[in-house]
mmCIF file of C-alpha atoms and ligand atoms in Angstrom:
data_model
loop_
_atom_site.group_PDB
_atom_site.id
_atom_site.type_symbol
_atom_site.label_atom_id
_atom_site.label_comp_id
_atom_site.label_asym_id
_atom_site.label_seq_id
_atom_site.Cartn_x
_atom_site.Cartn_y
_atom_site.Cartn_z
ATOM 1 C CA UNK A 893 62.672 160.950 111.379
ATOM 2 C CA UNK A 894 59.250 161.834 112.555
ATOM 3 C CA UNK A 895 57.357 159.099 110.754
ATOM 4 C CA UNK A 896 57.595 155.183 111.397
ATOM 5 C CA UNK A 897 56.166 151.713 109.876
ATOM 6 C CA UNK A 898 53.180 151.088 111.842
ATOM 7 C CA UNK A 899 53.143 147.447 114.262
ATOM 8 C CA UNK A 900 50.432 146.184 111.704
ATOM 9 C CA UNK A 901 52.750 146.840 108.246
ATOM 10 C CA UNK A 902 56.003 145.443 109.896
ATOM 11 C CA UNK A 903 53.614 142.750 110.595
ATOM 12 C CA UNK A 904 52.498 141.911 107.200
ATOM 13 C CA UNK A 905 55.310 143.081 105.247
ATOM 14 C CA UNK A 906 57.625 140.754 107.608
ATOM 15 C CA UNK A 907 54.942 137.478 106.702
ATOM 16 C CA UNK A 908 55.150 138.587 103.237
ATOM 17 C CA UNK A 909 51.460 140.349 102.319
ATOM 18 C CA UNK A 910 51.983 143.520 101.286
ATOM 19 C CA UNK A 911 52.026 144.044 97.322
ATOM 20 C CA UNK A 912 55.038 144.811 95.069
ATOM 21 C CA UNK A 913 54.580 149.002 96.110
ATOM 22 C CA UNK A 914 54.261 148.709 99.345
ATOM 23 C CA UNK A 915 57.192 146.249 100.017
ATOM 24 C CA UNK A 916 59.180 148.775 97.662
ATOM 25 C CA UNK A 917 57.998 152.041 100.033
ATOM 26 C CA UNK A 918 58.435 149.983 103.205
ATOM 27 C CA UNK A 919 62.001 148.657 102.679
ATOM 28 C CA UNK A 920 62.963 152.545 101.303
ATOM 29 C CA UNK A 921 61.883 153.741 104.735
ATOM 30 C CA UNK A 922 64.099 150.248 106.624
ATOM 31 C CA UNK A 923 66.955 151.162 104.482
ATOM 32 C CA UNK A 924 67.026 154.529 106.210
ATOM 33 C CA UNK A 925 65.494 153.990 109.832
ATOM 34 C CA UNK A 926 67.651 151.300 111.952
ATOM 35 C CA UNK A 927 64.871 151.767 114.717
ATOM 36 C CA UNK A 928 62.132 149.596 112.179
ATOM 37 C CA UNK A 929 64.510 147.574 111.542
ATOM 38 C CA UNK A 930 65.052 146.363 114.393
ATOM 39 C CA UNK A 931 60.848 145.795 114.554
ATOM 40 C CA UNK A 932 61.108 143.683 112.018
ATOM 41 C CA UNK A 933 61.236 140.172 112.884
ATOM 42 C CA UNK A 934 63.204 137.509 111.387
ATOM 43 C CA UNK A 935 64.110 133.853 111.674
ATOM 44 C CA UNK A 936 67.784 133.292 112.974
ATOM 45 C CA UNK A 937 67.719 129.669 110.955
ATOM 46 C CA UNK A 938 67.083 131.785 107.846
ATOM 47 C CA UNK A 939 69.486 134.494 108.430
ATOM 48 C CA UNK A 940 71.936 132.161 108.908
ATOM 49 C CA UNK A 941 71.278 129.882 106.022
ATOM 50 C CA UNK A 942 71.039 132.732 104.032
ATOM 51 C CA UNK A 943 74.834 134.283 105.289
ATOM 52 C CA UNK A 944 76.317 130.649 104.038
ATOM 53 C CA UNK A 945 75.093 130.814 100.667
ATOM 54 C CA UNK A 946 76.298 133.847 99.996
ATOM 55 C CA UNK A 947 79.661 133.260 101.746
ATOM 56 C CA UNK A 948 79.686 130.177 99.928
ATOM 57 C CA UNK A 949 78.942 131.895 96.987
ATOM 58 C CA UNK A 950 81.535 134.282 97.418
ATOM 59 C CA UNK A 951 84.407 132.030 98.209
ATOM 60 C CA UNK A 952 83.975 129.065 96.264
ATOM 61 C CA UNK A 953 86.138 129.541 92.852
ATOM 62 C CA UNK A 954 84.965 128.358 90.113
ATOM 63 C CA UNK A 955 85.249 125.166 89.011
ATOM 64 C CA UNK A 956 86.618 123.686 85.348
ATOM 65 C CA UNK A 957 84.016 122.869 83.075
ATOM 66 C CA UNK A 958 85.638 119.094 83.039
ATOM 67 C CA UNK A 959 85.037 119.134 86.914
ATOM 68 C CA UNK A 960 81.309 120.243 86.277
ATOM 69 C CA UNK A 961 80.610 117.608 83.845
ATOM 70 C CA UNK A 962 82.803 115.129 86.380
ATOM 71 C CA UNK A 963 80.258 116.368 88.843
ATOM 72 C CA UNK A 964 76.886 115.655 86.469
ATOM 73 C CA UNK A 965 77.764 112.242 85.790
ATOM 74 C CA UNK A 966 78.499 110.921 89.648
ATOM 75 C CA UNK A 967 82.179 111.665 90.321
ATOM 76 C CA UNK A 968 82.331 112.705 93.765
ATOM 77 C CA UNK A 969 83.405 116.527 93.880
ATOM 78 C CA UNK A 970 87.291 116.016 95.791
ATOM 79 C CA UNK A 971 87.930 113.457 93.020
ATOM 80 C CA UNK A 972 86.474 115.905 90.150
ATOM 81 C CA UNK A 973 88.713 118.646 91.070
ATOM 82 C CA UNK A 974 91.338 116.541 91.733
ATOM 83 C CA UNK A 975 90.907 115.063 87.842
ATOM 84 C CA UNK A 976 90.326 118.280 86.141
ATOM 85 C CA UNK A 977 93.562 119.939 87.644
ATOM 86 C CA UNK A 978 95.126 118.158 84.793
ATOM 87 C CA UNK A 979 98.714 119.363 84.026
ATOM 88 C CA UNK A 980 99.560 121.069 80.651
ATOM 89 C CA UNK A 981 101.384 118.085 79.438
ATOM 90 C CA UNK A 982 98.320 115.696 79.305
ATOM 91 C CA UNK A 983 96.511 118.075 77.238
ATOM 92 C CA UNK A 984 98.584 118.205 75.088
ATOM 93 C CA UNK A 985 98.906 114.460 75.208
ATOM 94 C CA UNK A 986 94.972 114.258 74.422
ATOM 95 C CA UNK A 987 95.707 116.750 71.047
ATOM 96 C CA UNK A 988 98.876 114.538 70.186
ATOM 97 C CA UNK A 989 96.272 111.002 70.402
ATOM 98 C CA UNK A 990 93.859 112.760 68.516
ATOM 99 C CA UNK A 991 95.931 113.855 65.293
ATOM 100 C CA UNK A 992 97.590 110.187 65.402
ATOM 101 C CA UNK A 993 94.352 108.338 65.405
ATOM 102 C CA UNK A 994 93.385 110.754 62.796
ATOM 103 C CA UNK A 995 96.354 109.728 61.113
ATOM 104 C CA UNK A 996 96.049 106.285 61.129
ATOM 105 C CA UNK A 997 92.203 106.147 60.247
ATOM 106 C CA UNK A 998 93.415 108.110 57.414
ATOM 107 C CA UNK A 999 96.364 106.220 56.250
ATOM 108 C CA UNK A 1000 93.892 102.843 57.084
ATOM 109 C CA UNK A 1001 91.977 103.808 54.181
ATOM 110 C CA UNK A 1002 94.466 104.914 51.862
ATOM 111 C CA UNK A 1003 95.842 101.780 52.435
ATOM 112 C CA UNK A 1004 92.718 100.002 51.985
ATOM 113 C CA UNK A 1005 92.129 101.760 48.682
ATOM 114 C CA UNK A 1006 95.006 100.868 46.718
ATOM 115 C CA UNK A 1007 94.996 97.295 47.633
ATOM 116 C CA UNK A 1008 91.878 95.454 48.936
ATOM 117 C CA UNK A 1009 93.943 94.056 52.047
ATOM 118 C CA UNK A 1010 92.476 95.931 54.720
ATOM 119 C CA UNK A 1011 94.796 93.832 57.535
ATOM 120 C CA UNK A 1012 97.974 94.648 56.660
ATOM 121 C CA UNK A 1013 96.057 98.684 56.323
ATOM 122 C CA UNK A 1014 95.001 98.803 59.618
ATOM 123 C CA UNK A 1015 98.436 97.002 60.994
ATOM 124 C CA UNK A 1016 99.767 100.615 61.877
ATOM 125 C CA UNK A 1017 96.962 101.442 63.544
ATOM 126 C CA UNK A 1018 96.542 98.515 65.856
ATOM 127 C CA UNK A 1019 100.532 98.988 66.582
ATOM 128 C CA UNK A 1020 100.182 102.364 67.869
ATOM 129 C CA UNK A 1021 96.406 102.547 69.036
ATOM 130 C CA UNK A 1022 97.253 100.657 72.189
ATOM 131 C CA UNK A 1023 100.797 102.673 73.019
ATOM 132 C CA UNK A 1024 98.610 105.708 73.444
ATOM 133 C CA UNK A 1025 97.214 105.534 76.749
ATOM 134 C CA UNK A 1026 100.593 104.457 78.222
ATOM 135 C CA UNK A 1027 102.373 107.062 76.609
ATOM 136 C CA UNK A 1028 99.978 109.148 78.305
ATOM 137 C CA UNK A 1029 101.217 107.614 81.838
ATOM 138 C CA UNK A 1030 104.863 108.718 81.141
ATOM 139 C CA UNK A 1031 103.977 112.666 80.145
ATOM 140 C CA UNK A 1032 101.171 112.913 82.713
ATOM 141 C CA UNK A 1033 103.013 112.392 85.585
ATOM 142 C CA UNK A 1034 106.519 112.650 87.629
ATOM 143 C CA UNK A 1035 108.327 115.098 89.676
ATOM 144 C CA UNK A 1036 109.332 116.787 86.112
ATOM 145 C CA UNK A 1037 106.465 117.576 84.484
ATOM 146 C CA UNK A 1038 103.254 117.766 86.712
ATOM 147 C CA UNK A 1039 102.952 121.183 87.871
ATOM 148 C CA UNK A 1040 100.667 119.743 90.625
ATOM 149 C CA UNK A 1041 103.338 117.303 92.132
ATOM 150 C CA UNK A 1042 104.443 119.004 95.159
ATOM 151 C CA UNK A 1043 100.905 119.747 95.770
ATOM 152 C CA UNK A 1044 100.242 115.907 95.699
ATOM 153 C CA UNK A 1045 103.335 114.541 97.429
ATOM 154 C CA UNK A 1046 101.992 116.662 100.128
ATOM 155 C CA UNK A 1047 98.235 115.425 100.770
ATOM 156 C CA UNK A 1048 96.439 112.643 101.533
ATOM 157 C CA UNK A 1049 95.447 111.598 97.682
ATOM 158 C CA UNK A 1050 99.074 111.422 97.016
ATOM 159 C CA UNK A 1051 100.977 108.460 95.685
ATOM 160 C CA UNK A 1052 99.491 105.539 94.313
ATOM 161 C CA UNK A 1053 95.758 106.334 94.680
ATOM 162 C CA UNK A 1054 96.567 109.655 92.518
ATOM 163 C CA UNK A 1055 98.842 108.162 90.085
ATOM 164 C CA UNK A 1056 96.001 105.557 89.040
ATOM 165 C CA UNK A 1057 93.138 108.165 89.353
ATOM 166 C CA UNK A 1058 95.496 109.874 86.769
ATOM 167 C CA UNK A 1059 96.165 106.183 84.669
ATOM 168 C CA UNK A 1060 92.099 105.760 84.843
ATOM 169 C CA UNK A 1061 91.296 109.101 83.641
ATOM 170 C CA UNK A 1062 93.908 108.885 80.865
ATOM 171 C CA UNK A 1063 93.266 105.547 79.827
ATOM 172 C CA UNK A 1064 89.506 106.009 79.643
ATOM 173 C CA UNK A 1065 89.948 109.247 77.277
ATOM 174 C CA UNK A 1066 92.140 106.837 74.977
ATOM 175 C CA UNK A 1067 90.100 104.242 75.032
ATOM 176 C CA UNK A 1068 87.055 106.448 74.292
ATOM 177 C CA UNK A 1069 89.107 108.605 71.502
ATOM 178 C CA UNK A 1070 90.397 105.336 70.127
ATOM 179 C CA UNK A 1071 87.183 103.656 70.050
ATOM 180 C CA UNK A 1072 85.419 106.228 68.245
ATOM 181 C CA UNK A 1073 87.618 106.101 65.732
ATOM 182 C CA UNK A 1074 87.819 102.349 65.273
ATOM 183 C CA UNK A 1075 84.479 101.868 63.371
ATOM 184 C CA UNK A 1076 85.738 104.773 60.663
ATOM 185 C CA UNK A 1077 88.514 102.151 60.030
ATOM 186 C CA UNK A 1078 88.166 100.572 56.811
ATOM 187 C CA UNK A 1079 87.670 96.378 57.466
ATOM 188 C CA UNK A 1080 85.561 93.953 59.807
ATOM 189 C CA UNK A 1081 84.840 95.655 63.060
ATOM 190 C CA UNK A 1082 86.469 93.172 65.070
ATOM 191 C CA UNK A 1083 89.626 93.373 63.785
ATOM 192 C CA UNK A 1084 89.782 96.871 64.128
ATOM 193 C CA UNK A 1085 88.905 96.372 67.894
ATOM 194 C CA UNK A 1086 91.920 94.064 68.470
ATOM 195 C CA UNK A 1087 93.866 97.313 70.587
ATOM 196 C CA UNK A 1088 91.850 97.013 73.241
ATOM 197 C CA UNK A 1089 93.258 94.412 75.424
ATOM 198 C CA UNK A 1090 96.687 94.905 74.493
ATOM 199 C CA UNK A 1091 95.899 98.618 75.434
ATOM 200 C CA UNK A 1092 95.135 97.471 78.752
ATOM 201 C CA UNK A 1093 97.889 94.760 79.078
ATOM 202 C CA UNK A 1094 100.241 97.739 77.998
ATOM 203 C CA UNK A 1095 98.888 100.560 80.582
ATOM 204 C CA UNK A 1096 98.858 97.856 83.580
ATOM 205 C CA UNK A 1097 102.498 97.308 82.872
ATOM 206 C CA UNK A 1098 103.561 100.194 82.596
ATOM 207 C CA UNK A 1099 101.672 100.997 86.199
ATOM 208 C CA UNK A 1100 103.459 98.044 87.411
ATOM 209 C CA UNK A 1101 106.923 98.948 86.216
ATOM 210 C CA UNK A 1102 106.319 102.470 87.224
ATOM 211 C CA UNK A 1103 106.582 100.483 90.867
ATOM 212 C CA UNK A 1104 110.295 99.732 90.406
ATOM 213 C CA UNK A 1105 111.375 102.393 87.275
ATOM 214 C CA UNK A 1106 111.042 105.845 86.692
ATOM 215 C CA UNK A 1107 107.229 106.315 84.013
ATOM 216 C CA UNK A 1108 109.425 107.424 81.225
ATOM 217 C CA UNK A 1109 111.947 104.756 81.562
ATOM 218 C CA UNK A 1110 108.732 102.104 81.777
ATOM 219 C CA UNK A 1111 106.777 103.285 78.962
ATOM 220 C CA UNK A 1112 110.346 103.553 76.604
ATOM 221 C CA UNK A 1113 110.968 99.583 77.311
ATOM 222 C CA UNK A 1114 107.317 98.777 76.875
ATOM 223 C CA UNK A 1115 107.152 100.253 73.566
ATOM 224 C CA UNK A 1116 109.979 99.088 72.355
ATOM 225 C CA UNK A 1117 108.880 95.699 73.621
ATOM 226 C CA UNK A 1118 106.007 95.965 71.818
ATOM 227 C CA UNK A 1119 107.013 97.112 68.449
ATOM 228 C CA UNK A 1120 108.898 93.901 69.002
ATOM 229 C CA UNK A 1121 106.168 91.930 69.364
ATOM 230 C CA UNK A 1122 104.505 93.462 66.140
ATOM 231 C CA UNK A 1123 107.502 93.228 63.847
ATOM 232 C CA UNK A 1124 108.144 89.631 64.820
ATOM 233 C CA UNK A 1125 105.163 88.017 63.530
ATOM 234 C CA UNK A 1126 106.088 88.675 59.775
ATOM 235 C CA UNK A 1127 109.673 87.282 60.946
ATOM 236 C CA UNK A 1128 109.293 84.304 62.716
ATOM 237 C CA UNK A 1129 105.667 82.560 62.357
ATOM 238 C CA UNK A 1130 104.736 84.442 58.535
ATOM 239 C CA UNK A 1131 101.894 85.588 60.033
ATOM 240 C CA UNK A 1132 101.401 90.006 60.526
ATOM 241 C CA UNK A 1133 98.905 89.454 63.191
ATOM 242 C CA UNK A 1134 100.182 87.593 65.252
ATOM 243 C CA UNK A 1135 100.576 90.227 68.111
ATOM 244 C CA UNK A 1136 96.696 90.193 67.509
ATOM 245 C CA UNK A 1137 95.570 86.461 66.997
ATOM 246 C CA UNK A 1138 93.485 84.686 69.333
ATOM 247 C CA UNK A 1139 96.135 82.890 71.217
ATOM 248 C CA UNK A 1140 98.024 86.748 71.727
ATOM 249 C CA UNK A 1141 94.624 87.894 73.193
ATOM 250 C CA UNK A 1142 94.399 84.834 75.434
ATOM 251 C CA UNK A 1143 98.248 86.210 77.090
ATOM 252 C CA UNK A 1144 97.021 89.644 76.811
ATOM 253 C CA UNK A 1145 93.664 88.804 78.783
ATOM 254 C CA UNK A 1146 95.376 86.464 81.137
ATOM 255 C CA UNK A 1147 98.439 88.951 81.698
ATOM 256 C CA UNK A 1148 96.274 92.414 82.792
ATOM 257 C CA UNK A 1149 94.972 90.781 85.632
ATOM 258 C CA UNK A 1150 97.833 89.192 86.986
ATOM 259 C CA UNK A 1151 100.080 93.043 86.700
ATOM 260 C CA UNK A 1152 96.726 94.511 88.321
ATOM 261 C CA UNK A 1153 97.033 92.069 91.396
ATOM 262 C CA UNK A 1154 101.224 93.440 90.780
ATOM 263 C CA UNK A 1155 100.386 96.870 91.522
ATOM 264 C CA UNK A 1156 97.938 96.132 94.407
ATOM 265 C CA UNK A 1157 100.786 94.309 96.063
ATOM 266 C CA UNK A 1158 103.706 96.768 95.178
ATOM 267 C CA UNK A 1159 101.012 100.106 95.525
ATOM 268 C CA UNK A 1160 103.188 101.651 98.594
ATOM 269 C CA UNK A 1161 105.676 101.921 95.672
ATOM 270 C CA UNK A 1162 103.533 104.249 92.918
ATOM 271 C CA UNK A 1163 103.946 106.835 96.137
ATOM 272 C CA UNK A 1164 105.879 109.390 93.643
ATOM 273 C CA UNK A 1165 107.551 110.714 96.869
ATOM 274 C CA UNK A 1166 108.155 107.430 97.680
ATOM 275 C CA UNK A 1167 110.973 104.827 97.429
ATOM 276 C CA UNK A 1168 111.433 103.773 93.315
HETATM 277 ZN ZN1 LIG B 1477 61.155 154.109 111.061
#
């Protein structure tokens, strides 16, 4: 090559004022001539800044859309992934809640329709409404069915802090699903709210068995235990709410707390590699 850049047009190309044609002539002739090149000057910060984004670029993987909106709304971005490496069985967990609330809004206003009792219509659907999110404990997680468990057992997030990451994320996306559908229920509004702290009485002790019993084997005796509770109203005191009248509540409100300070005490013991 006979011909190269001048001092003056390495000069203003490299502090950026040359127009669109030269810049396009100029870096035609640097593509070919290492010599200019190596006359052009550049900034090592911005060379190397520039060699991390693209690296960055190039190995990050792309993450779940749940993770991204995780991300948008504050969730720090370990925790995020963490979350949206849900395992199969949860999502289908989140189809099975939807169809049942579906279900029960639907058979709420059947109910409703044929006789003007709107209590005893929405009874199904405040018995099951606050299994959900504990049934979603017991599929989400164990040794059996989380493809992501040996991963877990073997980092820092693993055991207890994971398992109620898990519970939190779960319970949140019943709580939301089952409170959007509570105002299509037929009835006063509160009533139809009356899940919500036996929901969370339910999913704390279900955590806090999980400390001593396998999450299947917690759930099963909580549910039963439950149902229980529903079916005896009718039987014993003639009343069908009772598993939902004030004084219930009261337990319900006073229990939650005292199985959260439980599982705070008995946490070493969620450690699903740990000791059951
Ligand atoms: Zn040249």
């Amino acid at each position: 090559m006979t011909w190269h850049l001048p001092g003056d047009l390495v000069e203003r190309y490299a502090h950026g004022r040359l127009d669109s044609a030269q810049v396009m002539s100029v870096e035609s002739h640097l593509a070919r001539c290492p010599l200019c090149r190596a006359a052009v000057p550049y900034e090592d910060g911005w060379l190397a800044a520039s060699w991390e984004r693209i690296e960055d670029l190039v190995d990050r993987p792309r993450p779940r859309p749940v993770a991204r909106v995780l991300r948008r709304v504050g969730v720090p971005e370990h925790v995020a992934t963490f979350l949206a490496a849900t395992p199969a069985p949860a999502r289908g967990w989140l189809v099975a809640v939807t169809g049942v609330l579906a279900f029960a809004v639907a058979a709420a206003h059947f109910a409703a329709r044929r006789t003007p009792d709107t209590a005893n219509a929405l009874i199904p659907f405040l018995a099951v409404a606050p299994l959900l999110p504990v049934a979603g404990i017991a599929m989400a997680y164990g040794r059996h069915v989380d493809p992501v468990y040996e991963l877990q057992a073997a980092t820092p997030m693993a055991g207890w802090r994971a398992l109620l990451l898990r519970a939190l994320a779960v319970l949140s996306c019943a709580v939301a699903l089952s409170g959007a559908a509570t105002p299509l229920l037929p009835g006063p509004p509160g009533l139809a709210a009356a899940w919500l702290l036996p929901a969370l009485a339910l999913t704390a002790g279900a955590l806090a068995l999980s400390t001593r019993f396998a999450p299947p084997v917690s759930v099963a005796v909580l549910a039963i235990a439950w149902f229980g509770a529903v079916a005896a109203g009718p039987l014993l005191a003639d009343d069908r709410l009772l598993a939902f009248s004030p004084g219930a509540q009261a337990l319900y409100g006073v229990a939650a707390p005292a199985l959260v300070f439980l599982i705070y005490a008995r946490r070493a013991r969620l450690d699903p590699g740990g000791p059951r």
